[in-house]
């Protein structure tokens, strides 16, 4: 699969932009990364959930591998030369959906304390 096809597909998704990320390129939805492209453009890094990642690793070992950050598995590294275009498009779509769903989840706002710990202010002396 050619990187141009990946780019075209990713940019066809709602609210997606392509933005530099260090020396990589990245696709983001509302500022959040769901795919990165290393400089050589032979691979893509797809940030899918664990269930989708594990399924892809079993079904497509010839072109997918775990994407590691230290000891943590973050997603998939996909070799474009060997990849099936339909699978790559599906993985990009899953990564997009995963990011959108994470952003749509409930947000818990913690009340901000106006005083610093250990410092008593008139409003906190009661």
PDB file of C-alpha atoms in Angstrom:
ATOM      1  CA  UNK A   1       0.000   0.000   0.000  1.00  0.00           C
ATOM      2  CA  UNK A   2       1.271   3.474  -0.783  1.00  0.00           C
ATOM      3  CA  UNK A   3       1.479   6.192   1.857  1.00  0.00           C
ATOM      4  CA  UNK A   4      -0.558   8.484  -0.377  1.00  0.00           C
ATOM      5  CA  UNK A   5      -3.521   6.118  -0.077  1.00  0.00           C
ATOM      6  CA  UNK A   6      -3.167   6.038   3.712  1.00  0.00           C
ATOM      7  CA  UNK A   7      -3.015   9.838   3.766  1.00  0.00           C
ATOM      8  CA  UNK A   8      -6.082  10.188   1.532  1.00  0.00           C
ATOM      9  CA  UNK A   9      -8.099   7.767   3.663  1.00  0.00           C
ATOM     10  CA  UNK A  10      -7.090   9.325   7.001  1.00  0.00           C
ATOM     11  CA  UNK A  11      -7.839  12.843   5.796  1.00  0.00           C
ATOM     12  CA  UNK A  12     -11.275  11.753   4.571  1.00  0.00           C
ATOM     13  CA  UNK A  13     -12.336  11.100   8.170  1.00  0.00           C
ATOM     14  CA  UNK A  14     -14.260  13.833   9.969  1.00  0.00           C
ATOM     15  CA  UNK A  15     -12.191  16.557  11.711  1.00  0.00           C
ATOM     16  CA  UNK A  16      -8.811  14.968  10.836  1.00  0.00           C
ATOM     17  CA  UNK A  17      -5.688  17.030  10.263  1.00  0.00           C
ATOM     18  CA  UNK A  18      -2.139  16.091   9.367  1.00  0.00           C
ATOM     19  CA  UNK A  19       0.403  17.746  11.651  1.00  0.00           C
ATOM     20  CA  UNK A  20       4.169  17.297  12.155  1.00  0.00           C
ATOM     21  CA  UNK A  21       5.109  15.335  15.282  1.00  0.00           C
ATOM     22  CA  UNK A  22       8.853  15.615  15.957  1.00  0.00           C
ATOM     23  CA  UNK A  23      10.367  14.205  12.737  1.00  0.00           C
ATOM     24  CA  UNK A  24       7.212  12.160  12.011  1.00  0.00           C
ATOM     25  CA  UNK A  25       3.933  13.125  10.449  1.00  0.00           C
ATOM     26  CA  UNK A  26       0.755  12.519  12.419  1.00  0.00           C
ATOM     27  CA  UNK A  27      -2.956  12.302  11.821  1.00  0.00           C
ATOM     28  CA  UNK A  28      -5.052  13.811  14.569  1.00  0.00           C
ATOM     29  CA  UNK A  29      -8.677  14.239  15.423  1.00  0.00           C
ATOM     30  CA  UNK A  30      -9.354  17.328  17.534  1.00  0.00           C
ATOM     31  CA  UNK A  31      -5.630  17.528  18.270  1.00  0.00           C
ATOM     32  CA  UNK A  32      -5.228  13.912  19.430  1.00  0.00           C
ATOM     33  CA  UNK A  33      -2.930  11.539  17.521  1.00  0.00           C
ATOM     34  CA  UNK A  34      -4.296   8.271  16.146  1.00  0.00           C
ATOM     35  CA  UNK A  35      -1.680   7.461  13.438  1.00  0.00           C
ATOM     36  CA  UNK A  36       1.946   8.491  12.932  1.00  0.00           C
ATOM     37  CA  UNK A  37       4.177   8.104   9.884  1.00  0.00           C
ATOM     38  CA  UNK A  38       7.934   7.651  10.396  1.00  0.00           C
ATOM     39  CA  UNK A  39      10.155   9.701   8.042  1.00  0.00           C
ATOM     40  CA  UNK A  40      10.912   6.803   5.659  1.00  0.00           C
ATOM     41  CA  UNK A  41       7.152   6.338   5.034  1.00  0.00           C
ATOM     42  CA  UNK A  42       7.543   2.540   4.834  1.00  0.00           C
ATOM     43  CA  UNK A  43       5.516   1.969   7.999  1.00  0.00           C
ATOM     44  CA  UNK A  44       2.667   3.554   9.868  1.00  0.00           C
ATOM     45  CA  UNK A  45       2.059   3.466  13.600  1.00  0.00           C
ATOM     46  CA  UNK A  46      -1.606   2.908  14.372  1.00  0.00           C
ATOM     47  CA  UNK A  47      -2.930   3.535  17.883  1.00  0.00           C
ATOM     48  CA  UNK A  48      -5.746   1.004  18.181  1.00  0.00           C
ATOM     49  CA  UNK A  49      -7.204  -0.509  21.332  1.00  0.00           C
ATOM     50  CA  UNK A  50      -5.871  -3.735  22.804  1.00  0.00           C
ATOM     51  CA  UNK A  51      -8.613  -5.967  21.363  1.00  0.00           C
ATOM     52  CA  UNK A  52      -8.102  -4.686  17.801  1.00  0.00           C
ATOM     53  CA  UNK A  53      -4.328  -4.814  18.202  1.00  0.00           C
ATOM     54  CA  UNK A  54      -4.276  -8.422  19.380  1.00  0.00           C
ATOM     55  CA  UNK A  55      -6.661  -9.519  16.627  1.00  0.00           C
ATOM     56  CA  UNK A  56      -4.510  -7.860  13.936  1.00  0.00           C
ATOM     57  CA  UNK A  57      -1.342  -9.452  15.301  1.00  0.00           C
ATOM     58  CA  UNK A  58      -2.926 -12.914  15.030  1.00  0.00           C
ATOM     59  CA  UNK A  59      -4.596 -12.382  11.648  1.00  0.00           C
ATOM     60  CA  UNK A  60      -1.846 -10.393   9.884  1.00  0.00           C
ATOM     61  CA  UNK A  61       1.550 -11.329  11.348  1.00  0.00           C
ATOM     62  CA  UNK A  62       3.172 -10.815   7.935  1.00  0.00           C
ATOM     63  CA  UNK A  63       2.746  -7.028   8.154  1.00  0.00           C
ATOM     64  CA  UNK A  64       1.863  -6.088  11.752  1.00  0.00           C
ATOM     65  CA  UNK A  65       3.922  -6.015  14.918  1.00  0.00           C
ATOM     66  CA  UNK A  66       3.530  -4.505  18.369  1.00  0.00           C
ATOM     67  CA  UNK A  67       4.431  -0.840  18.640  1.00  0.00           C
ATOM     68  CA  UNK A  68       6.404  -0.390  21.843  1.00  0.00           C
ATOM     69  CA  UNK A  69       7.264   2.668  23.908  1.00  0.00           C
ATOM     70  CA  UNK A  70       9.746   1.246  26.382  1.00  0.00           C
ATOM     71  CA  UNK A  71       7.972  -1.777  27.856  1.00  0.00           C
ATOM     72  CA  UNK A  72       4.486  -0.482  27.049  1.00  0.00           C
ATOM     73  CA  UNK A  73       2.580  -1.594  23.939  1.00  0.00           C
ATOM     74  CA  UNK A  74       0.907   1.462  22.401  1.00  0.00           C
ATOM     75  CA  UNK A  75      -0.465   0.130  19.140  1.00  0.00           C
ATOM     76  CA  UNK A  76       0.649  -1.471  15.882  1.00  0.00           C
ATOM     77  CA  UNK A  77       3.548  -0.933  13.515  1.00  0.00           C
ATOM     78  CA  UNK A  78       2.287  -1.745  10.020  1.00  0.00           C
ATOM     79  CA  UNK A  79       4.625  -2.501   7.105  1.00  0.00           C
ATOM     80  CA  UNK A  80       2.969  -0.823   4.110  1.00  0.00           C
ATOM     81  CA  UNK A  81       4.837  -2.829   1.451  1.00  0.00           C
ATOM     82  CA  UNK A  82       3.290  -6.108   2.633  1.00  0.00           C
ATOM     83  CA  UNK A  83      -0.020  -4.768   3.938  1.00  0.00           C
ATOM     84  CA  UNK A  84      -3.445  -5.341   2.447  1.00  0.00           C
ATOM     85  CA  UNK A  85      -5.006  -1.932   1.706  1.00  0.00           C
ATOM     86  CA  UNK A  86      -8.404  -2.961   3.068  1.00  0.00           C
ATOM     87  CA  UNK A  87      -6.830  -4.003   6.371  1.00  0.00           C
ATOM     88  CA  UNK A  88      -4.803  -0.789   6.668  1.00  0.00           C
ATOM     89  CA  UNK A  89      -7.912   1.311   6.021  1.00  0.00           C
ATOM     90  CA  UNK A  90      -9.798  -0.699   8.627  1.00  0.00           C
ATOM     91  CA  UNK A  91      -7.008  -0.254  11.207  1.00  0.00           C
ATOM     92  CA  UNK A  92      -6.821   3.481  10.548  1.00  0.00           C
ATOM     93  CA  UNK A  93     -10.593   3.649  10.969  1.00  0.00           C
ATOM     94  CA  UNK A  94     -10.414   1.680  14.235  1.00  0.00           C
ATOM     95  CA  UNK A  95      -7.679   3.979  15.558  1.00  0.00           C
ATOM     96  CA  UNK A  96      -9.802   7.005  14.646  1.00  0.00           C
ATOM     97  CA  UNK A  97     -12.856   5.513  16.377  1.00  0.00           C
ATOM     98  CA  UNK A  98     -10.777   4.640  19.447  1.00  0.00           C
ATOM     99  CA  UNK A  99      -9.527   8.226  19.735  1.00  0.00           C
ATOM    100  CA  UNK A 100     -12.972   9.736  19.176  1.00  0.00           C
ATOM    101  CA  UNK A 101     -14.522   7.419  21.793  1.00  0.00           C
ATOM    102  CA  UNK A 102     -11.790   8.240  24.337  1.00  0.00           C
ATOM    103  CA  UNK A 103     -12.453  11.942  23.859  1.00  0.00           C
ATOM    104  CA  UNK A 104     -16.226  11.462  24.140  1.00  0.00           C
ATOM    105  CA  UNK A 105     -15.983   9.665  27.491  1.00  0.00           C
ATOM    106  CA  UNK A 106     -17.111  11.284  30.718  1.00  0.00           C
ATOM    107  CA  UNK A 107     -14.818  14.023  31.909  1.00  0.00           C
ATOM    108  CA  UNK A 108     -14.288  14.379  35.608  1.00  0.00           C
ATOM    109  CA  UNK A 109     -13.406  17.892  36.666  1.00  0.00           C
ATOM    110  CA  UNK A 110     -11.682  18.062  39.996  1.00  0.00           C
ATOM    111  CA  UNK A 111     -12.386  21.240  41.928  1.00  0.00           C
ATOM    112  CA  UNK A 112      -9.333  23.430  42.049  1.00  0.00           C
ATOM    113  CA  UNK A 113      -8.054  24.395  45.431  1.00  0.00           C
ATOM    114  CA  UNK A 114      -7.409  28.105  45.768  1.00  0.00           C
ATOM    115  CA  UNK A 115      -4.912  27.657  48.552  1.00  0.00           C
ATOM    116  CA  UNK A 116      -1.628  25.821  48.533  1.00  0.00           C
ATOM    117  CA  UNK A 117      -1.278  22.725  50.732  1.00  0.00           C
ATOM    118  CA  UNK A 118      -0.091  23.630  54.219  1.00  0.00           C
ATOM    119  CA  UNK A 119      -0.937  27.320  53.842  1.00  0.00           C
ATOM    120  CA  UNK A 120      -3.963  28.629  55.693  1.00  0.00           C
ATOM    121  CA  UNK A 121      -5.966  31.411  54.121  1.00  0.00           C
ATOM    122  CA  UNK A 122      -8.881  33.247  55.701  1.00  0.00           C
ATOM    123  CA  UNK A 123     -11.369  31.340  53.517  1.00  0.00           C
ATOM    124  CA  UNK A 124      -9.966  27.941  54.557  1.00  0.00           C
ATOM    125  CA  UNK A 125      -9.793  28.531  58.353  1.00  0.00           C
ATOM    126  CA  UNK A 126     -13.432  27.710  59.130  1.00  0.00           C
TER     127      UNK A 126
END
